[in-house]
Tab-separated table of C-alpha atoms in Angstrom:
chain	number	residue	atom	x	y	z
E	1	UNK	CA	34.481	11.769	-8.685
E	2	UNK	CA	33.535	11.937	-5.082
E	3	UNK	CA	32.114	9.116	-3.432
E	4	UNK	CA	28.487	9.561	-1.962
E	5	UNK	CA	27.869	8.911	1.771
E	6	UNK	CA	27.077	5.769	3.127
E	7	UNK	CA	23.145	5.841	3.877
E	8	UNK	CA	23.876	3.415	7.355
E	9	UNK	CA	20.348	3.879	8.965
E	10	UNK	CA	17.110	5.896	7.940
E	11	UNK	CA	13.699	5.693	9.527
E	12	UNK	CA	10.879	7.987	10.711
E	13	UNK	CA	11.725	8.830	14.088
E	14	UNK	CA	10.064	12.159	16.217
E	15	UNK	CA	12.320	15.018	16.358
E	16	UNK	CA	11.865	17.732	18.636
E	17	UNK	CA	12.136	21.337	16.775
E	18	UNK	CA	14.771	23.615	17.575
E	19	UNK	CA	12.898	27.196	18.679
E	20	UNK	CA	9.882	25.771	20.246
E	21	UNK	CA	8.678	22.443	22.481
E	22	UNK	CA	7.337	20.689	19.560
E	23	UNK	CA	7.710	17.680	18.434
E	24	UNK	CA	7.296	16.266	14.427
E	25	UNK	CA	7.727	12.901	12.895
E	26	UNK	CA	10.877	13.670	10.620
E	27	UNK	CA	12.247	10.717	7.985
E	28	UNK	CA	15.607	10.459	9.420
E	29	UNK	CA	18.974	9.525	7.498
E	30	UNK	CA	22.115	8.674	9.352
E	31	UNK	CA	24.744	8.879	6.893
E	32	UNK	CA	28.644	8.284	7.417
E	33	UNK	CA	29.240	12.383	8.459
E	34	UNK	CA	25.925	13.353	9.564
E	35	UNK	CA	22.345	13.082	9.773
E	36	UNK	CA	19.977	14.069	7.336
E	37	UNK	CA	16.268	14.766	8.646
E	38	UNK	CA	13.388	15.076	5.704
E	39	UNK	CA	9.539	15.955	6.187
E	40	UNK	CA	8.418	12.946	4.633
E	41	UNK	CA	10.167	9.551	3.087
E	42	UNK	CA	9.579	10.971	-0.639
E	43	UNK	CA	10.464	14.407	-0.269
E	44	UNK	CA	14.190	15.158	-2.367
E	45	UNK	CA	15.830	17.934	-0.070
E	46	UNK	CA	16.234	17.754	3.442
E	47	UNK	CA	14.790	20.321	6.315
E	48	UNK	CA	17.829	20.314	7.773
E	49	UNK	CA	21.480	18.428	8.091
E	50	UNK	CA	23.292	17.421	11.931
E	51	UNK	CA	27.165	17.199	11.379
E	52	UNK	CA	28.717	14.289	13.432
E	53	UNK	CA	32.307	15.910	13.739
E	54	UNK	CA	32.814	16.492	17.288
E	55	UNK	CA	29.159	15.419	18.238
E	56	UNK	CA	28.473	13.310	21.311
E	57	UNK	CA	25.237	11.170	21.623
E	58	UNK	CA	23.670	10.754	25.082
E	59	UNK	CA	21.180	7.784	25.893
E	60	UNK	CA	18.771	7.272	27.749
E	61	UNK	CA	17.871	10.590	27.820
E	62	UNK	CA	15.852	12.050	30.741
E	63	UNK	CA	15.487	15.667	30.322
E	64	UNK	CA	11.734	14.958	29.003
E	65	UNK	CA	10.319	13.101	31.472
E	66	UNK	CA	7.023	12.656	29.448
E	67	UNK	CA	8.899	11.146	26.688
E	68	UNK	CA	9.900	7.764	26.307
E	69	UNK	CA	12.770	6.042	23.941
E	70	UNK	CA	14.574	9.645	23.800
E	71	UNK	CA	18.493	9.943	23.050
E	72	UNK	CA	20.432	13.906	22.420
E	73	UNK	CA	22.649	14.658	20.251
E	74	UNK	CA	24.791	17.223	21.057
E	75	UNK	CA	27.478	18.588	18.310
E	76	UNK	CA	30.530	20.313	18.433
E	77	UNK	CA	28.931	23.955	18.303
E	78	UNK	CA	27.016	22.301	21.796
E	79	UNK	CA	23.323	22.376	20.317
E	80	UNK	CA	21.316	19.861	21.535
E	81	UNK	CA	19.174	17.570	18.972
E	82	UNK	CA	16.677	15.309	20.597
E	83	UNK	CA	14.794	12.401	18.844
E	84	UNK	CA	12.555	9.929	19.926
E	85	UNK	CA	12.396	6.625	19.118
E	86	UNK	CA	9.113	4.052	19.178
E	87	UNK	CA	10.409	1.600	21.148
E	88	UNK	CA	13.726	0.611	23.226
E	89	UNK	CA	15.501	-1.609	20.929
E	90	UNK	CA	14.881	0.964	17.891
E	91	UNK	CA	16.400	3.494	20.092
E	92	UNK	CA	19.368	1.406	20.834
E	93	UNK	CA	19.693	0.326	17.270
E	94	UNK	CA	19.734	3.926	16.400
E	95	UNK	CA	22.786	5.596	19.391
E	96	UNK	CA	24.637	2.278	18.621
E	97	UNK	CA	24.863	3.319	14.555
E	98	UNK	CA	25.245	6.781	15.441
E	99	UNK	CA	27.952	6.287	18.228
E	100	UNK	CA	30.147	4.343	15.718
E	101	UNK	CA	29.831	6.835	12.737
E	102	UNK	CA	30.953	9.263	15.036
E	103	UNK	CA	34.062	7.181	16.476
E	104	UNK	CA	35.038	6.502	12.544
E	105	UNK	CA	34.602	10.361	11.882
E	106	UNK	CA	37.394	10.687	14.819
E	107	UNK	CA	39.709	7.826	13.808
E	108	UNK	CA	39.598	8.844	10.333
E	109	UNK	CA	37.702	5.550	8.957
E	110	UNK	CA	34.800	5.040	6.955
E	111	UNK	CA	32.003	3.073	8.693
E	112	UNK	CA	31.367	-0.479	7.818
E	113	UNK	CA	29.624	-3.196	8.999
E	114	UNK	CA	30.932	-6.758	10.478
E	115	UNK	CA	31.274	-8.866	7.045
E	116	UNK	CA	30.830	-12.337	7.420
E	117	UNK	CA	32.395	-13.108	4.084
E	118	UNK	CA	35.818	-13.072	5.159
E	119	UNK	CA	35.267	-14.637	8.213
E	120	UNK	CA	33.216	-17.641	7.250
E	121	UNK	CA	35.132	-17.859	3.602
E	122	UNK	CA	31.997	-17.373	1.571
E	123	UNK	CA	32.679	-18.458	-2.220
E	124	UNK	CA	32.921	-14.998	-3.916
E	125	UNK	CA	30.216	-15.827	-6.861
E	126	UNK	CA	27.439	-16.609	-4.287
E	127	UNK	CA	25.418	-13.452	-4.840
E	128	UNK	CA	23.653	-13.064	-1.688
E	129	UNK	CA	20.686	-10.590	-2.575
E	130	UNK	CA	19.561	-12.739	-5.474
E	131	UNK	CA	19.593	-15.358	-3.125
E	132	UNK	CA	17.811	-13.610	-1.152
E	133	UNK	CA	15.193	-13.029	-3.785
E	134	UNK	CA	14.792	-16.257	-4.452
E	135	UNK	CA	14.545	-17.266	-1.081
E	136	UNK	CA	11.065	-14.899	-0.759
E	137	UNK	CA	9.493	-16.102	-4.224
E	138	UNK	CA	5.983	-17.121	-3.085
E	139	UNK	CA	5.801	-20.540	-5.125
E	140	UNK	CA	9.705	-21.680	-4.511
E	141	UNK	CA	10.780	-20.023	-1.427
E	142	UNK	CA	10.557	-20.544	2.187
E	143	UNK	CA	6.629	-20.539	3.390
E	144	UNK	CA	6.645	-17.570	6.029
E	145	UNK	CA	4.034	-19.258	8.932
E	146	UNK	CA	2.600	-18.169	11.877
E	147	UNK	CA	4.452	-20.129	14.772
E	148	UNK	CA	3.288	-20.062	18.805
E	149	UNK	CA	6.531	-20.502	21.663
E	150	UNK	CA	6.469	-18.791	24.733
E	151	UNK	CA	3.178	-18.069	25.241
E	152	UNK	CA	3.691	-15.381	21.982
E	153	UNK	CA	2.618	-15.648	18.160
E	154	UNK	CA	5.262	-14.922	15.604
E	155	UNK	CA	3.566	-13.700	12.221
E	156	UNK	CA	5.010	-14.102	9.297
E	157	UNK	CA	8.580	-15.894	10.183
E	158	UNK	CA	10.316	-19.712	10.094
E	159	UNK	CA	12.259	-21.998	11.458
E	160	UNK	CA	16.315	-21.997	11.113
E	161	UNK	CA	15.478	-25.466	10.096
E	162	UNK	CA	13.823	-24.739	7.692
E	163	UNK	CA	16.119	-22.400	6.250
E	164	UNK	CA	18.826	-24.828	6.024
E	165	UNK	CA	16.476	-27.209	4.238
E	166	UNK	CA	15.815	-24.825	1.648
E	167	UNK	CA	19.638	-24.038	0.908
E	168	UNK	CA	19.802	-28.199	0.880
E	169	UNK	CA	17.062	-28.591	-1.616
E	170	UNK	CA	17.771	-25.494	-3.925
E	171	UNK	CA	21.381	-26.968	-4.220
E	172	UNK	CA	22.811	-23.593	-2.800
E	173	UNK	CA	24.769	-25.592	-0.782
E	174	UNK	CA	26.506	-28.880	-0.402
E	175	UNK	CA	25.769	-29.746	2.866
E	176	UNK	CA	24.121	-28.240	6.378
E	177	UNK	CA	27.261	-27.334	7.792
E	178	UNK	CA	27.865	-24.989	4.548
E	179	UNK	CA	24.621	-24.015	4.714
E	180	UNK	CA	24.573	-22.824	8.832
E	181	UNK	CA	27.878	-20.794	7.132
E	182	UNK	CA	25.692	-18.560	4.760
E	183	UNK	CA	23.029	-18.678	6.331
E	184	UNK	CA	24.911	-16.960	9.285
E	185	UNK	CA	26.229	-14.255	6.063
E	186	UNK	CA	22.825	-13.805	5.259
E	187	UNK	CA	21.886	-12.648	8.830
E	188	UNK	CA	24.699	-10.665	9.438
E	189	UNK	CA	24.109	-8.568	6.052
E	190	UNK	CA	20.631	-8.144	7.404
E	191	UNK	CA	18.458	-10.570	4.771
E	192	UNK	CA	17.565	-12.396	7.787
E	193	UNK	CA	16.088	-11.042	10.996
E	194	UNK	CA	16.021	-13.081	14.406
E	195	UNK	CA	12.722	-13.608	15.776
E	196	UNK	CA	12.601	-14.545	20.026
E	197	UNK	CA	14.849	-14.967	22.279
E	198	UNK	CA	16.698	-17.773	21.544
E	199	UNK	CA	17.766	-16.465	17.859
E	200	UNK	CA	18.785	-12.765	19.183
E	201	UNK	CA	21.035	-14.791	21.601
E	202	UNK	CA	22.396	-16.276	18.845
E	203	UNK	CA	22.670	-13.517	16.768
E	204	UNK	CA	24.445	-11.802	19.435
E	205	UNK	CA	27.318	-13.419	19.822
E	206	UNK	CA	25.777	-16.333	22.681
E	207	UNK	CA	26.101	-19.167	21.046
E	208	UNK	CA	29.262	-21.141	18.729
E	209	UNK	CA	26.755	-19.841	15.545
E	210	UNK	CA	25.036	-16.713	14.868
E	211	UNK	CA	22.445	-19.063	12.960
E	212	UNK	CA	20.987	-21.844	14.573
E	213	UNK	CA	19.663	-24.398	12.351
E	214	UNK	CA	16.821	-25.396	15.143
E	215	UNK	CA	13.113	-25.690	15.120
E	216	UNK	CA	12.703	-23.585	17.866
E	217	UNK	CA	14.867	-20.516	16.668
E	218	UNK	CA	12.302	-17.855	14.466
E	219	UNK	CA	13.769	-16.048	11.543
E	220	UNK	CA	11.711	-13.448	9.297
E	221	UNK	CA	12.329	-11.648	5.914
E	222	UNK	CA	13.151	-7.587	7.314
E	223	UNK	CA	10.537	-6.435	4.713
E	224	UNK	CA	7.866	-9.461	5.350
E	225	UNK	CA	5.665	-7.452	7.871
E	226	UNK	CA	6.508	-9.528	10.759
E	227	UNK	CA	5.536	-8.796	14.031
E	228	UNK	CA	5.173	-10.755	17.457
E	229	UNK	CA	1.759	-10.481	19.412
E	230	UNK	CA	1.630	-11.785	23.445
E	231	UNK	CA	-0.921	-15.014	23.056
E	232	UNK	CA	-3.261	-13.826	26.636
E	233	UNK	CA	-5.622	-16.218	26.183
E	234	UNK	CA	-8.005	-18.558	23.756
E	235	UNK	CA	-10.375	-16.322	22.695
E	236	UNK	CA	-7.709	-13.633	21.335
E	237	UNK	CA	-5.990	-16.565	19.212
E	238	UNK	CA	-9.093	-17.119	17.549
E	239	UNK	CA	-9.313	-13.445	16.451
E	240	UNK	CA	-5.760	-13.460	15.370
E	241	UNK	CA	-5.832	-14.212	11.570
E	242	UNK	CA	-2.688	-14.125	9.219
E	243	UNK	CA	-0.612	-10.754	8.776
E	244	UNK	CA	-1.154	-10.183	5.157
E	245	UNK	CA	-5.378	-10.986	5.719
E	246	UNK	CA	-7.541	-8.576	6.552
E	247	UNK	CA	-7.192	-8.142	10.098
E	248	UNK	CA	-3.609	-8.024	11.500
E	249	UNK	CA	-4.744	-6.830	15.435
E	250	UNK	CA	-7.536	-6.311	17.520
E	251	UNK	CA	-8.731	-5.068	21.096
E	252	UNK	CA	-9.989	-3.181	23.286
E	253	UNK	CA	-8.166	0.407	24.339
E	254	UNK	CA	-8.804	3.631	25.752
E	255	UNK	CA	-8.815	6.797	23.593
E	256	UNK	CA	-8.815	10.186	23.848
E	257	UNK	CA	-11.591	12.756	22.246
E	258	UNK	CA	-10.293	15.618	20.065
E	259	UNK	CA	-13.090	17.826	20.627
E	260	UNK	CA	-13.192	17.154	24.745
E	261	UNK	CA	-10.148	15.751	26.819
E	262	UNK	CA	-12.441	12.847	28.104
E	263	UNK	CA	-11.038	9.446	27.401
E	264	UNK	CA	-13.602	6.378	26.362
E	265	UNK	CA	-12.588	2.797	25.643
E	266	UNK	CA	-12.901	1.985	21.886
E	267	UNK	CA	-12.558	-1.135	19.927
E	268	UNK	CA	-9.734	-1.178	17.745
E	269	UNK	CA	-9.380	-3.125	14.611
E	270	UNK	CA	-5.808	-2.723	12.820
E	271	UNK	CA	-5.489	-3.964	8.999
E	272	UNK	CA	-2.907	-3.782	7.023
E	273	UNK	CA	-4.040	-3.355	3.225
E	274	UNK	CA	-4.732	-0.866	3.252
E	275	UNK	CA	-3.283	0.728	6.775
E	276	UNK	CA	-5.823	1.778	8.581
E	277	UNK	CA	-6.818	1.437	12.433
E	278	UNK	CA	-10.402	1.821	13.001
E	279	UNK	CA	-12.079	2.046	15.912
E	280	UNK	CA	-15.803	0.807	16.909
E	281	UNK	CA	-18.308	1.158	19.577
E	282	UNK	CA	-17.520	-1.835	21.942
E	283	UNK	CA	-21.460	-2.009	22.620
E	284	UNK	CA	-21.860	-3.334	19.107
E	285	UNK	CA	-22.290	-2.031	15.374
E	286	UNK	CA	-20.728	-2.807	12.414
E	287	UNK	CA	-19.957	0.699	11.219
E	288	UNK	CA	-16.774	2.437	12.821
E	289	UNK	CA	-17.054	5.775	15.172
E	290	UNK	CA	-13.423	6.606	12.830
E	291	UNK	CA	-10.283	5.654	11.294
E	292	UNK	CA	-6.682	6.468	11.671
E	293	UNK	CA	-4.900	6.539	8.522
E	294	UNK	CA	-1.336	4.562	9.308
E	295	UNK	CA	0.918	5.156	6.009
E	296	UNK	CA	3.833	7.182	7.112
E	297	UNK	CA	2.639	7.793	10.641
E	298	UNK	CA	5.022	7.250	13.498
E	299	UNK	CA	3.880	5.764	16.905
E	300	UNK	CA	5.666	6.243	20.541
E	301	UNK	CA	5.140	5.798	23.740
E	302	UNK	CA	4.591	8.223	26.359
E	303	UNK	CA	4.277	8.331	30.045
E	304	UNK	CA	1.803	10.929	30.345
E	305	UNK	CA	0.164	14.093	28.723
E	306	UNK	CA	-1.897	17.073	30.011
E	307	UNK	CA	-5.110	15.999	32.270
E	308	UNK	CA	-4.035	12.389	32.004
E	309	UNK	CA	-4.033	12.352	35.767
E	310	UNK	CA	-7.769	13.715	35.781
E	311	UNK	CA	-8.885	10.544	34.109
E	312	UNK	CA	-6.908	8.083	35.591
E	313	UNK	CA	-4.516	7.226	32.578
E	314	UNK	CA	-1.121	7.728	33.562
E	315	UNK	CA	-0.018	4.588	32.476
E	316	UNK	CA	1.017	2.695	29.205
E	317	UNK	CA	-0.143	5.843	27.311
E	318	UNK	CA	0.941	5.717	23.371
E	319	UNK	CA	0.890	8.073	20.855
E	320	UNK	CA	0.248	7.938	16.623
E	321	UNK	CA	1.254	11.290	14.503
E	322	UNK	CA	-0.271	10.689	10.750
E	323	UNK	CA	2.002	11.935	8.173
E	324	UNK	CA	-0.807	14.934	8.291
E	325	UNK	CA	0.576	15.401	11.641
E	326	UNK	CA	-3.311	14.447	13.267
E	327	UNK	CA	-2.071	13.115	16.732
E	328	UNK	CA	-4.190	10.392	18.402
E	329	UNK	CA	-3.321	9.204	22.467
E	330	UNK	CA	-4.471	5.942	23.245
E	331	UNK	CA	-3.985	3.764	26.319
E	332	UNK	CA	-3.019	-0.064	26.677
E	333	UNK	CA	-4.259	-2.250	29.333
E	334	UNK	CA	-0.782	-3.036	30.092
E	335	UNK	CA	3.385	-2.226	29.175
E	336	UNK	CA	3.450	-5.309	27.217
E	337	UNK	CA	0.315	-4.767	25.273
E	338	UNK	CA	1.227	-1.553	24.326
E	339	UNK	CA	4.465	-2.594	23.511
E	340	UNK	CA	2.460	-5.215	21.189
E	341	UNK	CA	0.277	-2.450	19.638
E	342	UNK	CA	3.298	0.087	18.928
E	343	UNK	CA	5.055	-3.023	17.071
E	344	UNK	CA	2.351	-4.527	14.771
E	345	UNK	CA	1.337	-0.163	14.110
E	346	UNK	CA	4.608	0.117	13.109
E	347	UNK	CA	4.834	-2.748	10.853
E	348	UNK	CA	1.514	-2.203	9.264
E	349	UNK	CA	2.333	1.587	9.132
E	350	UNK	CA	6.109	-0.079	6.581
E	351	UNK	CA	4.855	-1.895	4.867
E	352	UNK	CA	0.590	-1.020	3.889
E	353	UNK	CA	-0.617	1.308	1.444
């Protein structure tokens, strides 16, 4: 019986179509010997499949200026294939994955991932995704909290500390020294995520552990809804409430009409059950102008679009495609509050109904 690919990476990612300049939001599969792209996440059959035999992947990608986050894959009958990612380290995430399946294709191995379990001698009855399970059970596991360094809020994550307490205390372990070993397992086999600097140093390879059992290095569950906000001042902490409330994000932005090309700031509200981003009159009044339906939808940046220069919005310029394919352009005060808004979209957009 023949063994089924390896699904490595999938994700919704904007692909640009093949006859004309458009671009679509495509649910995107990399398996080991190609790449699988599908209308939506629930459809069965793909629209189309990219062989990786003899393909090449080229990043950062500059032949659309416009477009941000953009890598092209070109394969061995030299057609291009360009997709765009949301934000640089998803883009990065994505050429790195590709780049290897292709250099396994070519060396005649199957991909796999760095496995800790050899390395650190895990015990071979520790079962690490019902560990993981237990780990998230809302009475018994770790308490996911909302934790301030940096001048940033962390939603939803905890402390490596805390982490090796719990392995202490649910007798998963004999001691912290064990524990910093599987803890360092789990985050390699990706039921752990790093959360600020200080873990992703860590995790890659800058310190003597990929895990650090410190209060001050941020961990988060990869299906938890986590996302990291910039803390600009006093009054936007106290409008910041907890990720799985009612309100996950809120501020001011500029947005484009549908009906005219005139742009007009808006107040945006983001929650996340159910995923919606509605936006009010900053005058006042409790009823929103509209609301952006976020389940499914992918959001990029962009550098600019047609008459952006007319109104004086060339700059930190973003863009959400529904999964009805409605596209909405909206405009951050600055790089790093857009990159804020694309982030806590996307999560919202994962994990909402």
């Amino acid at each position: 019986m023949e063994r089924e690919p390896m699904r490595i990476r999938e994700g919704y990612l904007v692909k640009k179509g093949s006859m004309f300049n458009t671009w679509k939001p495509m649910w995107v599969v990399l398996l080991e010997d190609g790449i699988e792209f599908y209308k939506r996440k629930s459809d069965s059959s793909p629209k189309g499949m990219i062989p990786l035999r003899g393909s090449t992947i080229n990043s950062p990608c500059q032949d659309f200026g416009k477009r941000m986050f953009v890598f092209k894959l070109t394969v061995a009958k030299q057609q291009d294939h360009f997709f765009q990612a949301s934000y640089l380290e998803e883009r990065d995430a994505w050429v790195r994955d590709i780049r290897k399946a292709i250099q396994c294709i070519d060396g005649g191995q199957r991909f796999a991932r760095k496995s800790t379990r050899k390395s650190i001698r895990l015990p071979e009855t520790i079962n690490l995704s019902a560990l993981y399970l237990s780990m998230k059970d809302p009475e018994k596991g770790i308490k996911e909290l909302k934790l301030e360094k940096d001048k940033k809020v962390f939603n939803h994550c905890f402390t490596g500390t805390a982490v090796i307490d719990w392995l202490v205390s649910s007798n998963s372990i004999r001691n912290r020294k064990e524990g910093l070993m599987l803890a360092s397992s789990l985050l390699s086999e990706g039921y752990l995520q790093p959360a600020g600097d200080t873990s992703k140093a860590a995790a890659e390879g800058l310190s003597d552990t990929p895990f650090l059992d410190l209060s001050d290095a941020y961990y988060y569950f990869p299906d938890s809804g986590f996302f990291c906000e910039g803390n600009s001042s006093d009054d936007d902490v106290v409008l910041k409430e907890e990720f799985r409330g009612v309100i996950v994000k809120q501020g001011c932005l500029l947005k484009q009409g549908h009906r005219r090309k005139n742009w007009k700031v808006r107040k945006f509200v983001l929650r996340a059950d159910p995923a919606f981003l509605h936006y009010y009159d900053p005058a006042g009044g409790e009823d929103p102008l509209g609301a952006i339906h976020l389940r499914g939808c992918v959001v990029t940046a962009v550098e600019d679009m047609p008459d952006s220069k007319k109104y004086d919005v060339e700059n930190n310029l973003f863009e959400i495609i529904t999964a009805s394919e409605i596209h909405y352009y909206l405009q951050a005060a600055s790089s790093a509050e857009r990159t804020e808004w694309i982030k806590a979209i996307q999560a919202v957009a994962r994990t909402g109904k």
